[in-house]
Structure formats: C-alpha cells, structure tokens
PDB file of C-alpha atoms in Angstrom:
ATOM      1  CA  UNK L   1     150.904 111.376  41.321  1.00  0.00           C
ATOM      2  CA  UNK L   2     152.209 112.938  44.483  1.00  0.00           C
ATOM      3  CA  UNK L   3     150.224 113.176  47.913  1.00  0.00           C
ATOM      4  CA  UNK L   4     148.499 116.395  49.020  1.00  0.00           C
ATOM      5  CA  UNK L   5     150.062 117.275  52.228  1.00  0.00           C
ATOM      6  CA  UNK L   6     150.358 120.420  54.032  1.00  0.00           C
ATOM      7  CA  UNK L   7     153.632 121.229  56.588  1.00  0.00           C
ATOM      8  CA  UNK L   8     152.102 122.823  60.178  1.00  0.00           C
ATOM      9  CA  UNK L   9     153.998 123.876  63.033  1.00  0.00           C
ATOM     10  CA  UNK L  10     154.276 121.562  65.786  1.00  0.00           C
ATOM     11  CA  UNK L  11     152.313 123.427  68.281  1.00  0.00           C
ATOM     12  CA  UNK L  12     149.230 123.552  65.892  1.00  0.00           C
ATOM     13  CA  UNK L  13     148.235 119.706  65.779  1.00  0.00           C
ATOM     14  CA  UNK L  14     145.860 120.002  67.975  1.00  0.00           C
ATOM     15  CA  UNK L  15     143.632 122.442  67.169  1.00  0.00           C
ATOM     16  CA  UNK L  16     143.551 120.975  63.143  1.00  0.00           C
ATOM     17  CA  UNK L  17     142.714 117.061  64.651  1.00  0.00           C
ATOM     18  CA  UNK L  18     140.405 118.990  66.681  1.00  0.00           C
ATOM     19  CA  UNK L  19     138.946 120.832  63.590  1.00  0.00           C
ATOM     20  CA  UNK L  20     139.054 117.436  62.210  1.00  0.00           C
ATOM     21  CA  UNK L  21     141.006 118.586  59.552  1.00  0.00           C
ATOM     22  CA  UNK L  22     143.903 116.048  59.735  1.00  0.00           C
ATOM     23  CA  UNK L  23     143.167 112.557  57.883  1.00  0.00           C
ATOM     24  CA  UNK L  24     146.973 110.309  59.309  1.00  0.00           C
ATOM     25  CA  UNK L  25     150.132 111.580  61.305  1.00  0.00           C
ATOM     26  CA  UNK L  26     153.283 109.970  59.394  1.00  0.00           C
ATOM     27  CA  UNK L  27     156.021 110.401  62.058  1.00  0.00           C
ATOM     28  CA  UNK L  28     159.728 108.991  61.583  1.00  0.00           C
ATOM     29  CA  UNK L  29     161.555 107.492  64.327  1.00  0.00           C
ATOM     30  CA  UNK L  30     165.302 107.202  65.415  1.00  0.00           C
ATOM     31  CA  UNK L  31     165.071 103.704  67.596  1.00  0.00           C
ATOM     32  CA  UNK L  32     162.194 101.133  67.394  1.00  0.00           C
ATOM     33  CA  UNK L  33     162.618  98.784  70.579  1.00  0.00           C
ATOM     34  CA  UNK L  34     161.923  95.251  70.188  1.00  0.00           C
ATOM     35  CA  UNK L  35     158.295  95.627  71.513  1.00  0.00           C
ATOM     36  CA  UNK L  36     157.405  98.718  69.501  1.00  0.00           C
ATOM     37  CA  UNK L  37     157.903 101.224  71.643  1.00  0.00           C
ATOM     38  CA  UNK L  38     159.382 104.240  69.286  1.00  0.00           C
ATOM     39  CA  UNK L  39     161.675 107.051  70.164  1.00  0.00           C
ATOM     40  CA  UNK L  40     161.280 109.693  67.858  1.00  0.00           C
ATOM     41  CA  UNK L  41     162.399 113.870  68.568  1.00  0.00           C
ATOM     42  CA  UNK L  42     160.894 115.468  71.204  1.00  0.00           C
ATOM     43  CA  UNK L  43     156.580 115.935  71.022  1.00  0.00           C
ATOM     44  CA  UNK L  44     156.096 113.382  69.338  1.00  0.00           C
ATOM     45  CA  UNK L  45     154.330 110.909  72.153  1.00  0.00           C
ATOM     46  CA  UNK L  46     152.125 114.517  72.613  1.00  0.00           C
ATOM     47  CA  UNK L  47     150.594 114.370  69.007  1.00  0.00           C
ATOM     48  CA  UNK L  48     150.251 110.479  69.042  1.00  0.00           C
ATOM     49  CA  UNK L  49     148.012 111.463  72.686  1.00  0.00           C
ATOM     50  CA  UNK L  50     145.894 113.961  70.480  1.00  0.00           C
ATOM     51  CA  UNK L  51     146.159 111.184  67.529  1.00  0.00           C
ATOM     52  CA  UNK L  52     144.365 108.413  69.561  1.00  0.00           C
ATOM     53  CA  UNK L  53     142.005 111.056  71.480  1.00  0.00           C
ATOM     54  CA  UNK L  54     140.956 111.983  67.561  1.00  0.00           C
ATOM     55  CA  UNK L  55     140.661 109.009  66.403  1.00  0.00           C
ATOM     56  CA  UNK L  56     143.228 109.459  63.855  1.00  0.00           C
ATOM     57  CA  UNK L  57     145.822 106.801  63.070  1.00  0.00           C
ATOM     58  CA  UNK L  58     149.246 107.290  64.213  1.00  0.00           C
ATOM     59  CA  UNK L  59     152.051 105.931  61.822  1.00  0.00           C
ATOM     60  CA  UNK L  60     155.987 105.529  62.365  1.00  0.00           C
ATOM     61  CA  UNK L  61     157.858 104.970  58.987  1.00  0.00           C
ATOM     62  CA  UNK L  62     161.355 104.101  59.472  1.00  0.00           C
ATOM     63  CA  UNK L  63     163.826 101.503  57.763  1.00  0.00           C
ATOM     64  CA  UNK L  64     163.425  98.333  59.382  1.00  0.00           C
ATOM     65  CA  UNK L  65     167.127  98.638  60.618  1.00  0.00           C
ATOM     66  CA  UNK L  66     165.587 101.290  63.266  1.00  0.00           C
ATOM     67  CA  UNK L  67     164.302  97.983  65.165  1.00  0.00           C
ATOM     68  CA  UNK L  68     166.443  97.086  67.859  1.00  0.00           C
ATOM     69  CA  UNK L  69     165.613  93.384  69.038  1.00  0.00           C
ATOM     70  CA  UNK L  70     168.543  94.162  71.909  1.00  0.00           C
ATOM     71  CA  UNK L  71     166.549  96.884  73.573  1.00  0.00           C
ATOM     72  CA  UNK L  72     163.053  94.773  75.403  1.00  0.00           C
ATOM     73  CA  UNK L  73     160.732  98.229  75.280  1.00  0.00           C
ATOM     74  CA  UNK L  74     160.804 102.477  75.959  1.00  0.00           C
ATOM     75  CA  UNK L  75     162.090 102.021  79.044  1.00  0.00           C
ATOM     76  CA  UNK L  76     165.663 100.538  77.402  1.00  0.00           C
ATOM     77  CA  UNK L  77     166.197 103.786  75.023  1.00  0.00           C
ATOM     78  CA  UNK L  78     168.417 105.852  76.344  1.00  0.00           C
ATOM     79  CA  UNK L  79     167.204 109.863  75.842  1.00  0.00           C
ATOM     80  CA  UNK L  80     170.163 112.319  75.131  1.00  0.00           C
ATOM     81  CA  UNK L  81     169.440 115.563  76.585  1.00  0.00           C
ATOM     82  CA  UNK L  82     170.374 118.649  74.524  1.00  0.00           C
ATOM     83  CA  UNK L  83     172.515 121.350  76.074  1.00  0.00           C
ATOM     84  CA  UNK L  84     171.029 124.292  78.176  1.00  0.00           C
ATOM     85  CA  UNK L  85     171.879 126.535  75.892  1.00  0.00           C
ATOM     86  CA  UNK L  86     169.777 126.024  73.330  1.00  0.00           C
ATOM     87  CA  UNK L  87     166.885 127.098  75.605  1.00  0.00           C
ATOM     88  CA  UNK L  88     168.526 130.053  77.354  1.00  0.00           C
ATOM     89  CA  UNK L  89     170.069 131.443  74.644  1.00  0.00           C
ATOM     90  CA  UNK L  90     168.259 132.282  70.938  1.00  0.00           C
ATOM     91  CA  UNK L  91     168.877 134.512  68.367  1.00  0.00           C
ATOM     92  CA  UNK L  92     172.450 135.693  69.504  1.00  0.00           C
ATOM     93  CA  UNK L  93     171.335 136.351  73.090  1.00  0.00           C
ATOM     94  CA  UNK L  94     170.854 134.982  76.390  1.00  0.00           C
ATOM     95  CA  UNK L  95     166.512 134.770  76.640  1.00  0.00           C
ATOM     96  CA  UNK L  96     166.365 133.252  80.413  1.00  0.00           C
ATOM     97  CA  UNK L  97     168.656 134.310  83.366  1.00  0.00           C
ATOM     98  CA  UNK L  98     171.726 132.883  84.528  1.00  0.00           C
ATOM     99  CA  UNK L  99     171.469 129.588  86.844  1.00  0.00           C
ATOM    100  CA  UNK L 100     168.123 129.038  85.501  1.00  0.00           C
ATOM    101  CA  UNK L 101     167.692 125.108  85.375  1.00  0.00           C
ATOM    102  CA  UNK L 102     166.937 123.718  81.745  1.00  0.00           C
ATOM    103  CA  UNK L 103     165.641 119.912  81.304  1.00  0.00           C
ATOM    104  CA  UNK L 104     165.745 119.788  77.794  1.00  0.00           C
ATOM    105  CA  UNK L 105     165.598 115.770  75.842  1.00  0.00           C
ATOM    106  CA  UNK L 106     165.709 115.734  72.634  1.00  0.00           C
ATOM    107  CA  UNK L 107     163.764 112.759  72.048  1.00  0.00           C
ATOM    108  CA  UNK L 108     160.958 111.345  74.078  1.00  0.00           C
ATOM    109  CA  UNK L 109     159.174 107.906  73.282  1.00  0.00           C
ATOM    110  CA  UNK L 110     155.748 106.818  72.315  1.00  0.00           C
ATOM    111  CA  UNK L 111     154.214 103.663  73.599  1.00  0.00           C
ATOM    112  CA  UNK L 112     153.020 101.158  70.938  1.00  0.00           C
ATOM    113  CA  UNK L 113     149.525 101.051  72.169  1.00  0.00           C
ATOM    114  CA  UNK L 114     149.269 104.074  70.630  1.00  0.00           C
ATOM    115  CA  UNK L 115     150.949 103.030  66.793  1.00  0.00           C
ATOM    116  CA  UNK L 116     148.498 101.986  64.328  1.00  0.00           C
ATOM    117  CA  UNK L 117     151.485 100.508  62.088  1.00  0.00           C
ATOM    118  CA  UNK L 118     155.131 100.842  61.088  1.00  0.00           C
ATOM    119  CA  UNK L 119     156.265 101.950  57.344  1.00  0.00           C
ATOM    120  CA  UNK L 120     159.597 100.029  56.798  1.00  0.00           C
ATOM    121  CA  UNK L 121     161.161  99.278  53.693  1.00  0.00           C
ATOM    122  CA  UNK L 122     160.110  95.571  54.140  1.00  0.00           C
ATOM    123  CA  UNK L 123     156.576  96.520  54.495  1.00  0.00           C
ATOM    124  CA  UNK L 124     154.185  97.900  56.355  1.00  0.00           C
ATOM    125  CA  UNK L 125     154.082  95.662  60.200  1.00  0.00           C
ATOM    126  CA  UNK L 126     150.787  96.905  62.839  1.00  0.00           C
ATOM    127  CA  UNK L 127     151.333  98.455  65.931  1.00  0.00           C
ATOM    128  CA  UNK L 128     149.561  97.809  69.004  1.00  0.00           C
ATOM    129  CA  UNK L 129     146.302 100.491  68.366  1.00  0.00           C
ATOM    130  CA  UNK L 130     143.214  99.659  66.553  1.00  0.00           C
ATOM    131  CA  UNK L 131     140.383 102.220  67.733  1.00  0.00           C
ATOM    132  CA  UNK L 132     141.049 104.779  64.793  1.00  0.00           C
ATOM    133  CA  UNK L 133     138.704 105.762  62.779  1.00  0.00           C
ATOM    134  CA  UNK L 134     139.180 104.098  58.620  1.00  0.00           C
TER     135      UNK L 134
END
C-alpha cells in the first residue's frame, strides 16, 4: 500500500533525472503567492530547472492555507536570510576566515511556469507547466 520512494541528497538530483532514474519531484512549500509562484527552502527553484530540462513533472504539495491571495507573485515573498554563521562555522569550528562575507537565504522561490500542479488538502489545482513527459 505505501509508495516506493528513495531519500537522495540534494546535490545528487541531477545526475539521477539525468540517468533518467527519477519518475516526479514532490516538493513542499512555505508561501504560495496568489499567482503560483512558490517559496520553498533554499535549491529548490535549482531542481525544478533540472525538473523541466528532464522532462519530469515538478509538484508542490502544501495545505491550501500556504496560498496567500495578499502577496500578487515571487517578487512579494519576502526571503529571510540565515545567519553567517551557519556557513563559517560547522562542526564546533570556524571553516572560513574571519570577515569573510556570507549571503546565505534560506528560501528561494520557483516560478509557476515551472509547477506542473499543487497537492493541497482541497485537491490537487495545475500549475503553469505542461511540457513533462506522462
């Protein structure tokens, strides 16, 4: 009864769609704006790029709540940045040298054009992409 599914690092999405060894991406998503446009943690717009160059559809599920008709498209979501140490410092010690400048969001967010549909606990509502393969 349950779904075969198998958990990757982030970093090797692209090589499996290229190995054409990944069927969907299921992502989740923290804000939907009123247009579509999702923000979801950081890298996600990257594997929804590899998504659409693969031919693979690209879904966001999310409660419908996540929608916010207030907020037009992307460009409306604010991005919170995470702090500076989280990239110079890891496990217990500093890994970068002092004054180095970090730019570090922790979300980033993913056109529509390139969301086949939305999961939502009302149903399931298409995005703005339809060259995937079925």
């Amino acid at each position: 009864a349950g779904i075969d599914v198998t958990l990757i690092c982030d970093n090797t999405a692209g090589m499996l769609m290229q190995q054409g060894k990944v069927d969907a991406v299921i992502v989740g998503a923290d804000r939907i704006a009123a247009n579509g446009d999702t923000a979801n943690k950081i890298g996600t717009y990257s594997v929804a790029v590899l998504a659409r160059e693969h031919g693979i559809p690209f879904y966001v599920a999310a409660p419908a709540s996540t929608f916010d008709p207030d907020i037009p498209d992307g460009s409306g979501i604010i991005i919170e940045e995470r702090a500076a140490e989280e990239v110079t410092h890891g496990f217990g010690r500093q890994t970068a040298p002092d004054g180095t400048k970090v730019y570090s969001p922790a979300f980033d967010v993913t056109p529509v054009e390139l969301i086949t549909a939305f999961i939502t606990d009302t149903g399931v509502k298409p995005g703005g992409r339809t060259d995937q393969k079925s």
